[in-house]
């Protein structure tokens, strides 16, 4: 699937660049100062060749050194001023680049924290990372260096042209005639180089993606024995990259020599015409030397302006990408009235938060997914008193998580209300509810850091003793005892230094430490061996007492004692009741439970309960 659908713009768009206003505003003072510095630098660049004219006319031609010391001191002074200007200019540009990049990355990261889970379910991680890192870097670089240097090009070129007309207008006309030719050639090649560079960046992104998949999926590719196929696909992508780079090389192989040749022709014309004028005593030799200096350097700003303009066109796509991320609808958000009373996720007003008992009521709920056409819940009503344990069972993909996501406000009903303690949860803040949840996922995620730090995420102000007590409650201390540095062991990126079961135990401890009034176990014991699961089940029976809890079950034997069991098929609840009630009705739950118990007995003993051996030898 192609996620990068933003078109490649071919014309400069002011409206696109206006989107950078909030990020330019904090550094606008430095930008103004950088422009002043670059203007003064351009003045010194124009002045320096005039010293050559003075040296030739006053020292070389008359063959004297009288007055050379003041001349040398003045020359050195201008060079020193130029050096200081360049140092301060570069310093300001670097700060502009870093600060703008920081502002954009912070804005992107902050906005990502506000987006609902549906955005992350639909958007690849690589796409998000490219927006936050690569695109913001390119934008800040173009603004800090490209656009500001564009002004230097204009000032420098303008200063040179004015100086040439003051010195000798007839020779200046030759330069004016050559400049459009240089500009035309440069824009002709730069437009083609821009197109090739866009292709190179696009293919390079695919190469990075292929590397990422090859590394993260190495175990899968080896078990499927598809190394040859993956290598062939990767070779195809790198072949496209090679072809694009070769086209770029061929264009540069023509463009660069052609520009050098035109510059040489211009210098030859100046030398030819100026030489005759010197011989006829209508032009000083020093003036001719200045023109030769100017003709060699004036080509640089023309080329650089074309390059910067091409980069700005390319950067417009980066601006659109970042803007697209920042314009993503949050979908689930608090109203201004709620934010005024309860605060938001970054500035919560906890003093106004009411306590949560855990009564949950689904009232006349209709729900369909944002990208769906059919309702998966229709006129659904359910009341869950505080302290009730609700188990949700069904086949894979039946929609078991939908109800839990609605209760946790990760999703919101299309119609109807979800009441928490008798009040519509939309009338209270997202953080008020979600900070009171204990959520243990089937595939747990650990953050880079130590075991102690990961458990403490459940309650940031918890003491070490409280962290250790939470670990013991769910038997996570057994994992810690085996680790070299105990609770100070680094878990690695995503917890990749631990097994899935070990990560699961630590995530259990993290949820328990939060001491939430509402608990969610999303197939949380499916990755744990039977022995460890028994320990956790014993702990869970105590942990869930007095809490409203949802258990999305993988093993039905773990939810026999739930107060309410919901059976879900195709996103709809088809049965509900206690274990005994549903078994007595001999409906869908009875079939699921019987099949699952037979499967678990087979996995455990290797034979069917009636004593017949399986075919497994």
XYZ file of C-alpha atoms in Angstrom:
617
model
C 0.000 0.000 0.000
C 1.298 3.454 -0.864
C 0.993 5.844 2.075
C 2.965 8.740 0.645
C 0.296 10.204 -1.615
C 1.361 13.859 -1.474
C 2.029 15.103 -5.033
C 5.421 16.384 -6.131
C 4.842 20.117 -6.685
C 6.467 21.667 -9.730
C 5.873 25.346 -8.896
C 6.738 27.502 -5.921
C 3.822 27.840 -3.475
C 3.699 30.673 -0.942
C 0.733 29.013 0.787
C 2.817 25.926 1.504
C 5.654 27.930 3.043
C 3.223 29.890 5.216
C 2.604 26.651 7.112
C 6.069 27.101 8.628
C 4.959 30.313 10.359
C 4.630 28.805 13.878
C 8.124 27.301 13.640
C 9.786 30.384 12.133
C 8.305 32.735 14.736
C 10.561 31.634 17.654
C 13.708 32.216 15.540
C 12.630 35.235 13.503
C 14.988 37.510 15.460
C 17.937 35.296 14.585
C 16.815 35.126 10.946
C 16.750 38.925 10.713
C 20.194 39.115 12.317
C 21.511 36.415 9.966
C 20.207 38.396 6.976
C 21.982 41.539 8.231
C 25.203 39.572 8.686
C 24.930 38.007 5.242
C 24.309 41.466 3.714
C 27.471 42.829 5.338
C 29.375 39.726 4.224
C 28.222 40.312 0.644
C 29.520 43.899 0.868
C 32.963 42.675 1.944
C 32.923 40.076 -0.849
C 32.321 42.868 -3.371
C 34.954 45.164 -1.819
C 37.846 42.670 -1.674
C 38.472 42.540 -5.489
C 38.722 46.366 -5.473
C 41.884 46.022 -3.381
C 43.367 44.188 -6.368
C 42.583 47.169 -8.595
C 44.262 49.502 -6.104
C 47.338 47.246 -5.791
C 47.779 47.007 -9.572
C 47.243 50.732 -10.269
C 49.223 52.100 -7.305
C 51.960 49.536 -6.660
C 52.477 47.169 -9.605
C 52.158 49.525 -12.576
C 54.226 52.399 -11.022
C 56.547 49.776 -9.464
C 56.550 51.329 -5.999
C 55.821 50.181 -2.459
C 55.060 53.601 -1.071
C 51.937 53.365 1.126
C 51.816 49.576 1.012
C 51.701 49.223 4.824
C 48.412 51.143 5.291
C 47.067 49.284 2.262
C 48.006 45.915 3.765
C 46.520 46.844 7.146
C 43.249 47.942 5.502
C 43.154 44.736 3.475
C 43.742 42.604 6.565
C 41.092 44.586 8.452
C 38.471 43.846 5.784
C 39.429 40.153 5.793
C 39.200 40.066 9.589
C 35.767 41.737 9.520
C 34.640 39.264 6.873
C 35.869 36.340 9.001
C 34.015 37.590 12.087
C 30.844 38.133 10.041
C 31.030 34.595 8.625
C 31.600 33.090 12.101
C 28.577 34.856 13.597
C 26.496 34.137 10.499
C 27.248 30.404 10.634
C 26.563 30.330 14.367
C 23.140 31.915 13.926
C 22.260 29.656 10.994
C 23.188 26.554 12.976
C 21.014 27.708 15.874
C 18.148 28.444 13.460
C 18.459 24.979 11.939
C 18.595 23.179 15.288
C 15.847 25.249 16.919
C 13.453 24.940 13.979
C 14.109 21.191 13.818
C 13.486 20.906 17.553
C 10.273 22.922 17.333
C 8.918 20.805 14.476
C 9.890 17.465 16.032
C 8.378 18.521 19.356
C 5.166 19.613 17.630
C 4.972 16.315 15.734
C 5.669 14.205 18.816
C 3.175 16.183 20.914
C 0.495 15.818 18.247
C 1.198 12.091 17.945
C 0.460 11.707 21.669
C -3.014 13.119 21.045
C -3.945 10.905 18.099
C -6.243 7.956 18.619
C -5.206 4.327 18.291
C -6.915 4.070 14.904
C -4.249 6.336 13.392
C -1.467 4.030 14.572
C -3.382 0.980 13.363
C -3.582 2.450 9.854
C -0.179 4.150 9.544
C 3.201 2.373 9.271
C 5.816 3.273 11.870
C 8.394 3.992 9.137
C 6.113 6.589 7.561
C 5.710 8.380 10.907
C 9.441 8.288 11.668
C 10.282 9.717 8.227
C 7.945 12.667 8.862
C 9.300 13.349 12.362
C 13.003 12.938 11.569
C 13.980 13.161 7.876
C 11.409 15.714 6.696
C 11.891 18.085 9.629
C 15.677 17.950 9.168
C 15.397 18.823 5.502
C 12.981 21.704 6.109
C 15.099 23.287 8.847
C 18.236 22.911 6.735
C 16.672 24.581 3.682
C 15.349 27.499 5.759
C 18.525 28.021 7.799
C 21.026 27.743 4.965
C 19.278 27.663 1.615
C 16.887 30.597 1.873
C 19.331 32.807 3.786
C 22.117 32.021 1.309
C 19.672 32.887 -1.475
C 19.679 36.441 -0.123
C 23.493 36.440 -0.109
C 23.432 35.451 -3.784
C 21.090 38.339 -4.600
C 23.091 40.888 -2.594
C 26.441 39.696 -3.891
C 25.321 39.616 -7.510
C 23.657 43.033 -7.216
C 26.789 44.515 -5.630
C 29.016 43.103 -8.376
C 26.788 44.440 -11.167
C 26.646 47.925 -9.609
C 30.437 47.959 -9.140
C 31.062 46.853 -12.725
C 28.792 49.552 -14.173
C 30.523 52.161 -12.025
C 33.978 50.969 -13.145
C 33.287 50.391 -16.855
C 29.778 50.001 -18.256
C 30.897 48.580 -21.621
C 32.564 45.554 -20.036
C 29.614 45.222 -17.648
C 27.310 44.722 -20.629
C 29.289 41.609 -21.630
C 28.627 40.084 -18.184
C 24.941 41.059 -18.343
C 24.722 39.274 -21.702
C 26.396 36.095 -20.384
C 24.339 35.823 -17.156
C 20.985 34.840 -18.778
C 22.793 32.099 -20.701
C 24.285 30.740 -17.477
C 20.900 31.032 -15.755
C 19.085 29.255 -18.597
C 21.570 26.383 -18.720
C 21.513 26.044 -14.937
C 17.726 25.953 -14.645
C 17.504 23.527 -17.579
C 19.777 21.004 -15.891
C 18.628 21.662 -12.325
C 15.001 20.894 -13.196
C 16.091 17.520 -14.555
C 18.451 16.902 -11.653
C 15.614 17.714 -9.248
C 13.402 15.090 -10.855
C 16.165 12.497 -10.651
C 16.970 13.420 -7.038
C 13.337 12.938 -6.059
C 13.440 9.485 -7.590
C 16.705 8.754 -5.760
C 15.189 9.763 -2.408
C 12.082 7.686 -3.066
C 14.064 4.574 -3.974
C 16.454 5.153 -1.084
C 13.494 5.137 1.313
C 12.477 1.753 -0.111
C 16.019 0.466 0.409
C 15.933 1.565 4.051
C 12.539 -0.102 4.445
C 13.863 -3.310 2.894
C 16.855 -3.252 5.258
C 14.511 -2.755 8.200
C 12.266 -5.646 7.200
C 15.258 -7.854 6.434
C 16.769 -7.273 9.878
C 13.597 -7.351 12.001
C 12.186 -10.303 10.051
C 15.426 -12.285 9.810
C 14.109 -15.166 11.902
C 10.922 -15.428 9.856
C 12.765 -15.325 6.515
C 15.129 -18.074 7.653
C 12.337 -20.321 8.901
C 10.455 -19.816 5.618
C 13.679 -20.227 3.604
C 12.927 -17.188 1.433
C 16.373 -15.571 1.535
C 16.762 -15.931 -2.244
C 13.462 -14.213 -2.952
C 14.181 -11.354 -0.532
C 17.672 -10.926 -1.999
C 16.240 -10.815 -5.519
C 13.670 -8.187 -4.507
C 16.361 -6.143 -2.768
C 18.588 -6.375 -5.858
C 15.726 -4.999 -7.949
C 15.358 -1.975 -5.664
C 19.106 -1.298 -5.569
C 19.169 -1.656 -9.362
C 16.653 1.178 -9.651
C 18.771 3.242 -7.258
C 21.879 2.577 -9.361
C 20.086 3.585 -12.576
C 18.839 6.826 -11.026
C 22.302 7.705 -9.690
C 23.813 7.030 -13.124
C 21.322 9.423 -14.749
C 22.298 12.027 -12.160
C 25.992 11.435 -12.905
C 25.472 11.805 -16.659
C 23.576 15.080 -16.216
C 26.295 16.482 -13.957
C 28.958 15.274 -16.397
C 27.462 17.588 -19.028
C 26.245 20.418 -16.779
C 29.439 21.161 -14.830
C 31.841 21.306 -17.826
C 29.295 23.367 -19.772
C 29.092 25.985 -17.000
C 32.880 26.068 -16.727
C 33.146 26.525 -20.496
C 30.654 29.425 -20.520
C 32.542 31.052 -17.656
C 35.800 30.657 -19.581
C 34.224 32.197 -22.682
C 33.022 35.158 -20.596
C 36.513 35.601 -19.111
C 38.040 35.424 -22.602
C 35.648 38.094 -23.915
C 36.436 40.366 -20.955
C 40.159 39.784 -21.440
C 39.942 40.420 -25.207
C 37.842 43.580 -25.014
C 39.453 44.848 -21.835
C 42.952 44.210 -23.181
C 42.265 46.412 -26.210
C 40.886 49.122 -23.947
C 44.000 48.972 -21.729
C 46.267 49.245 -24.775
C 44.257 52.227 -25.959
C 44.611 53.819 -22.496
C 40.847 54.020 -21.970
C 40.902 51.424 -19.172
C 43.255 50.987 -16.224
C 44.953 47.608 -15.871
C 43.678 47.360 -12.295
C 40.088 47.746 -13.498
C 40.581 44.905 -15.969
C 41.890 42.671 -13.175
C 38.777 43.484 -11.084
C 36.509 42.514 -13.980
C 38.353 39.219 -14.411
C 37.826 38.525 -10.698
C 34.161 39.452 -10.882
C 33.427 37.380 -13.974
C 34.840 34.263 -12.307
C 32.816 34.652 -9.103
C 29.527 36.002 -10.469
C 28.737 32.627 -11.992
C 28.643 31.062 -8.509
C 25.576 32.958 -7.161
C 23.671 32.311 -10.398
C 24.234 28.568 -10.089
C 23.594 28.598 -6.359
C 20.303 30.468 -6.771
C 19.121 27.820 -9.208
C 20.206 25.039 -6.835
C 18.475 26.643 -3.847
C 15.310 27.233 -5.841
C 15.275 23.543 -6.796
C 15.825 22.568 -3.161
C 12.946 24.806 -2.093
C 10.666 23.106 -4.605
C 11.727 19.732 -3.237
C 11.318 20.927 0.369
C 7.698 21.869 -0.324
C 6.922 18.149 -0.383
C 8.578 17.768 3.035
C 6.502 20.678 4.365
C 3.333 19.067 3.028
C 4.236 15.763 4.683
C 4.885 17.338 8.084
C 1.780 19.490 7.682
C -0.242 16.399 6.817
C 0.896 14.736 10.046
C 0.123 17.822 12.144
C -3.305 18.176 10.532
C -4.379 14.630 11.360
C -7.700 14.708 13.165
C -7.419 13.665 16.801
C -10.888 12.087 16.444
C -11.172 11.424 20.168
C -10.645 14.623 22.138
C -12.121 16.586 24.991
C -14.394 19.560 24.493
C -13.082 23.028 25.466
C -15.437 23.007 28.460
C -14.021 19.692 29.705
C -10.447 20.879 29.184
C -11.165 24.068 31.099
C -12.300 22.051 34.121
C -10.130 18.934 34.011
C -7.124 20.069 31.954
C -5.562 18.124 29.091
C -3.036 15.304 28.862
C -0.096 17.700 29.297
C -1.559 20.049 31.929
C -4.069 18.001 33.937
C -6.056 19.634 36.740
C -6.074 16.592 38.985
C -7.557 18.531 41.868
C -10.869 18.577 39.938
C -10.880 14.868 39.149
C -13.645 12.839 40.736
C -12.770 9.356 42.064
C -13.776 6.361 39.951
C -15.843 3.553 41.467
C -15.955 1.539 38.239
C -19.669 1.368 37.340
C -19.822 1.125 33.529
C -22.991 1.286 31.460
C -23.376 0.985 27.693
C -26.563 2.878 26.810
C -28.145 2.467 23.349
C -24.730 2.041 21.707
C -24.357 2.013 17.931
C -20.818 1.756 16.649
C -18.992 1.433 13.367
C -15.295 1.978 12.701
C -14.259 5.291 11.083
C -13.240 3.478 7.887
C -16.143 1.000 8.008
C -19.595 1.036 6.441
C -21.463 -1.400 8.685
C -22.347 -1.128 12.345
C -20.620 -3.743 14.480
C -22.751 -2.837 17.503
C -26.424 -1.967 17.141
C -28.636 -0.660 19.947
C -26.369 -2.368 22.473
C -27.056 -2.046 26.192
C -25.047 -3.487 29.062
C -24.618 -2.542 32.707
C -21.458 -3.542 34.573
C -21.530 -2.797 38.310
C -18.304 -1.778 40.008
C -16.134 -4.742 40.928
C -17.556 -6.986 38.185
C -15.240 -9.216 36.209
C -16.319 -9.371 32.550
C -14.783 -11.964 30.226
C -15.036 -11.574 26.447
C -14.529 -14.658 24.283
C -14.769 -15.475 20.597
C -12.824 -16.600 17.576
C -9.802 -14.650 16.336
C -10.971 -11.488 14.566
C -14.459 -11.659 16.059
C -14.153 -8.137 17.497
C -13.464 -8.894 21.145
C -11.385 -5.749 21.634
C -14.077 -3.367 20.332
C -16.131 -3.417 23.517
C -13.055 -2.900 25.700
C -11.803 -0.061 23.501
C -15.185 1.623 23.828
C -15.147 1.217 27.607
C -11.591 2.662 27.774
C -12.479 5.442 25.318
C -9.841 4.379 22.821
C -12.894 4.400 20.547
C -16.103 6.389 20.950
C -19.634 5.232 20.086
C -21.140 6.455 16.842
C -24.415 6.894 18.687
C -25.347 6.368 22.292
C -23.430 6.875 25.527
C -20.935 5.134 27.729
C -21.539 6.083 31.353
C -18.831 5.851 34.001
C -20.295 6.059 37.504
C -23.543 7.317 35.978
C -22.035 10.125 33.901
C -21.247 10.275 30.190
C -17.480 9.854 29.977
C -17.319 12.553 27.298
C -18.164 15.027 30.066
C -14.879 14.185 31.761
C -11.341 14.186 30.409
C -9.640 11.380 28.541
C -6.778 11.411 31.003
C -9.172 11.185 33.959
C -10.331 7.799 32.671
C -7.262 6.383 30.985
C -4.940 7.185 33.890
C -7.161 4.933 36.043
C -6.763 1.919 33.749
C -4.499 -1.051 34.267
C -3.971 -2.483 30.771
C -1.946 -5.611 30.037
C -1.561 -6.403 26.333
C -1.052 -9.717 24.582
C 2.189 -8.390 23.063
C 3.682 -6.266 25.848
C 5.950 -3.322 25.122
C 8.829 -2.358 27.379
C 10.694 0.921 27.105
C 14.466 1.136 26.876
C 15.822 1.240 30.411
C 16.002 -1.004 33.451
C 13.451 -3.446 34.810
C 12.913 -1.129 37.778
C 12.225 1.853 35.500
C 9.779 -0.125 33.349
C 7.716 -1.279 36.306
C 7.772 2.233 37.789
C 6.057 3.612 34.665
C 2.885 2.295 36.296
C 3.320 4.894 39.048
C 6.175 7.319 38.556
C 6.424 8.345 42.211
C 6.479 4.764 43.528
C 9.293 3.734 45.874
C 11.669 0.892 45.086
C 9.937 -1.158 47.780
C 6.548 -0.654 46.104
C 7.993 -1.680 42.725
C 9.477 -4.862 44.208
C 6.203 -5.666 46.014
C 4.253 -5.339 42.741
C 6.755 -7.645 40.999
C 6.398 -10.263 43.737
C 2.613 -10.130 43.549
C 2.657 -11.383 39.939
C 5.773 -13.569 40.280
C 7.870 -11.192 38.174
C 10.508 -11.403 40.887
C 11.288 -14.887 39.555
C 12.350 -13.287 36.270
C 14.390 -10.638 38.024
C 16.278 -13.211 40.126
C 17.635 -14.795 36.951
C 18.917 -11.504 35.521
C 22.545 -10.544 35.974
C 21.875 -7.087 37.435
C 18.470 -7.811 38.953
C 16.113 -4.844 38.847
C 18.886 -2.702 37.313
C 19.152 -4.937 34.232
C 18.747 -3.101 30.911
C 15.825 -4.641 28.993
C 16.955 -3.357 25.568
C 14.916 -1.687 22.841
C 11.321 -2.843 23.172
C 12.486 -5.314 25.827
C 14.213 -7.461 23.205
C 16.688 -8.843 25.768
C 13.839 -10.673 27.513
C 11.516 -13.411 26.357
C 7.869 -12.627 25.597
C 6.757 -14.333 28.808
C 9.273 -12.374 30.878
C 8.137 -9.113 29.304
C 4.552 -10.097 30.061
C 5.294 -10.594 33.743
C 6.985 -7.191 33.971
C 4.032 -5.546 32.236
C 1.741 -7.255 34.782
C 3.795 -5.794 37.610
C 3.637 -2.357 35.954
C -0.164 -2.508 35.735
C -0.508 -3.770 39.319
C 1.712 -0.963 40.632
C -0.736 1.608 39.224
C -3.467 0.185 41.518
C -6.208 1.038 38.976
C -9.958 0.796 39.645
C -10.458 -0.652 36.132
C -8.337 -3.529 34.871
C -8.036 -4.882 31.316
C -6.267 -8.131 30.462
C -6.072 -8.459 26.673
C -5.169 -12.136 26.199
C -2.476 -11.323 28.721
C -1.591 -14.921 29.623
C -1.385 -16.308 26.096
C 2.413 -15.858 25.950
C 3.145 -17.447 29.333
C 3.862 -21.085 30.033
C 1.310 -23.136 31.969
C 3.255 -23.133 35.242
C 3.726 -19.357 35.264
C 0.130 -18.877 34.208
C -1.004 -20.785 37.291
C 0.974 -18.413 39.513
C -0.446 -15.374 37.749
C -4.009 -16.685 37.879
C -3.701 -17.030 41.632
C -2.397 -13.441 41.840
C -5.090 -12.165 39.476
C -7.850 -13.612 41.666
C -6.651 -11.283 44.424
C -5.733 -8.339 42.179
C -9.174 -8.113 40.555
C -11.112 -8.165 43.797
C -13.086 -4.948 44.115
C -12.088 -3.753 40.638
C -14.089 -3.574 37.443
C -12.176 -5.782 35.046
C -12.298 -6.954 31.457
C -10.605 -10.179 30.426
C -10.206 -10.935 26.732
C -9.569 -14.649 26.961
C -7.323 -16.887 24.904
C -7.604 -19.860 27.212
C -11.205 -20.283 28.319
C -10.136 -22.179 31.415
C -8.897 -18.855 32.821
C -12.325 -17.164 32.865
C -14.596 -19.776 34.456
C -15.025 -17.640 37.560
C -15.844 -14.402 35.736
C -19.067 -12.712 36.859
C -20.167 -12.135 33.267
C -19.037 -13.809 30.053
C -19.762 -12.209 26.670
C -19.509 -14.299 23.485
C -18.638 -12.218 20.426
C -19.104 -13.185 16.767
C -18.495 -10.823 13.824
C -18.347 -7.848 16.176
C -21.693 -8.645 17.832
C -22.459 -10.116 21.254
C -24.422 -13.310 20.638
C -24.448 -14.747 24.180
C -23.925 -13.475 27.692
C -24.109 -14.927 31.165
C -22.050 -16.753 33.764
C -19.995 -19.846 32.935
C -22.585 -22.205 34.415
C -25.476 -20.452 32.664
C -23.778 -20.555 29.262
C -22.703 -24.175 29.638
C -26.246 -25.132 30.592
C -27.657 -23.394 27.497
C -25.338 -25.525 25.321
C -24.939 -22.711 22.800
C -21.891 -21.187 21.159
C -19.955 -20.806 24.406
C -20.480 -24.460 25.210
C -19.010 -25.394 21.830
C -16.059 -23.023 22.200
C -15.307 -24.168 25.738
C -15.525 -27.867 24.936
C -13.275 -27.531 21.888
C -10.737 -25.415 23.782
C -10.587 -27.795 26.740
C -9.985 -30.753 24.423
C -7.196 -28.807 22.710
C -5.588 -27.828 26.020
C -5.730 -31.423 27.257
C -4.096 -32.570 24.031
C -1.350 -29.940 24.296
C -0.728 -30.879 27.913
C -0.836 -34.714 27.782
C -0.486 -35.618 24.125
C -3.730 -37.663 24.068
C -7.472 -37.086 24.046
C -9.297 -37.204 27.389
C -10.923 -40.552 26.567
C -7.490 -42.145 26.484
C -6.979 -42.432 22.704
C -3.514 -41.388 21.649
C -3.061 -38.702 19.062
C -1.323 -39.321 15.756
C 1.723 -37.561 17.086
C 4.573 -40.055 17.301
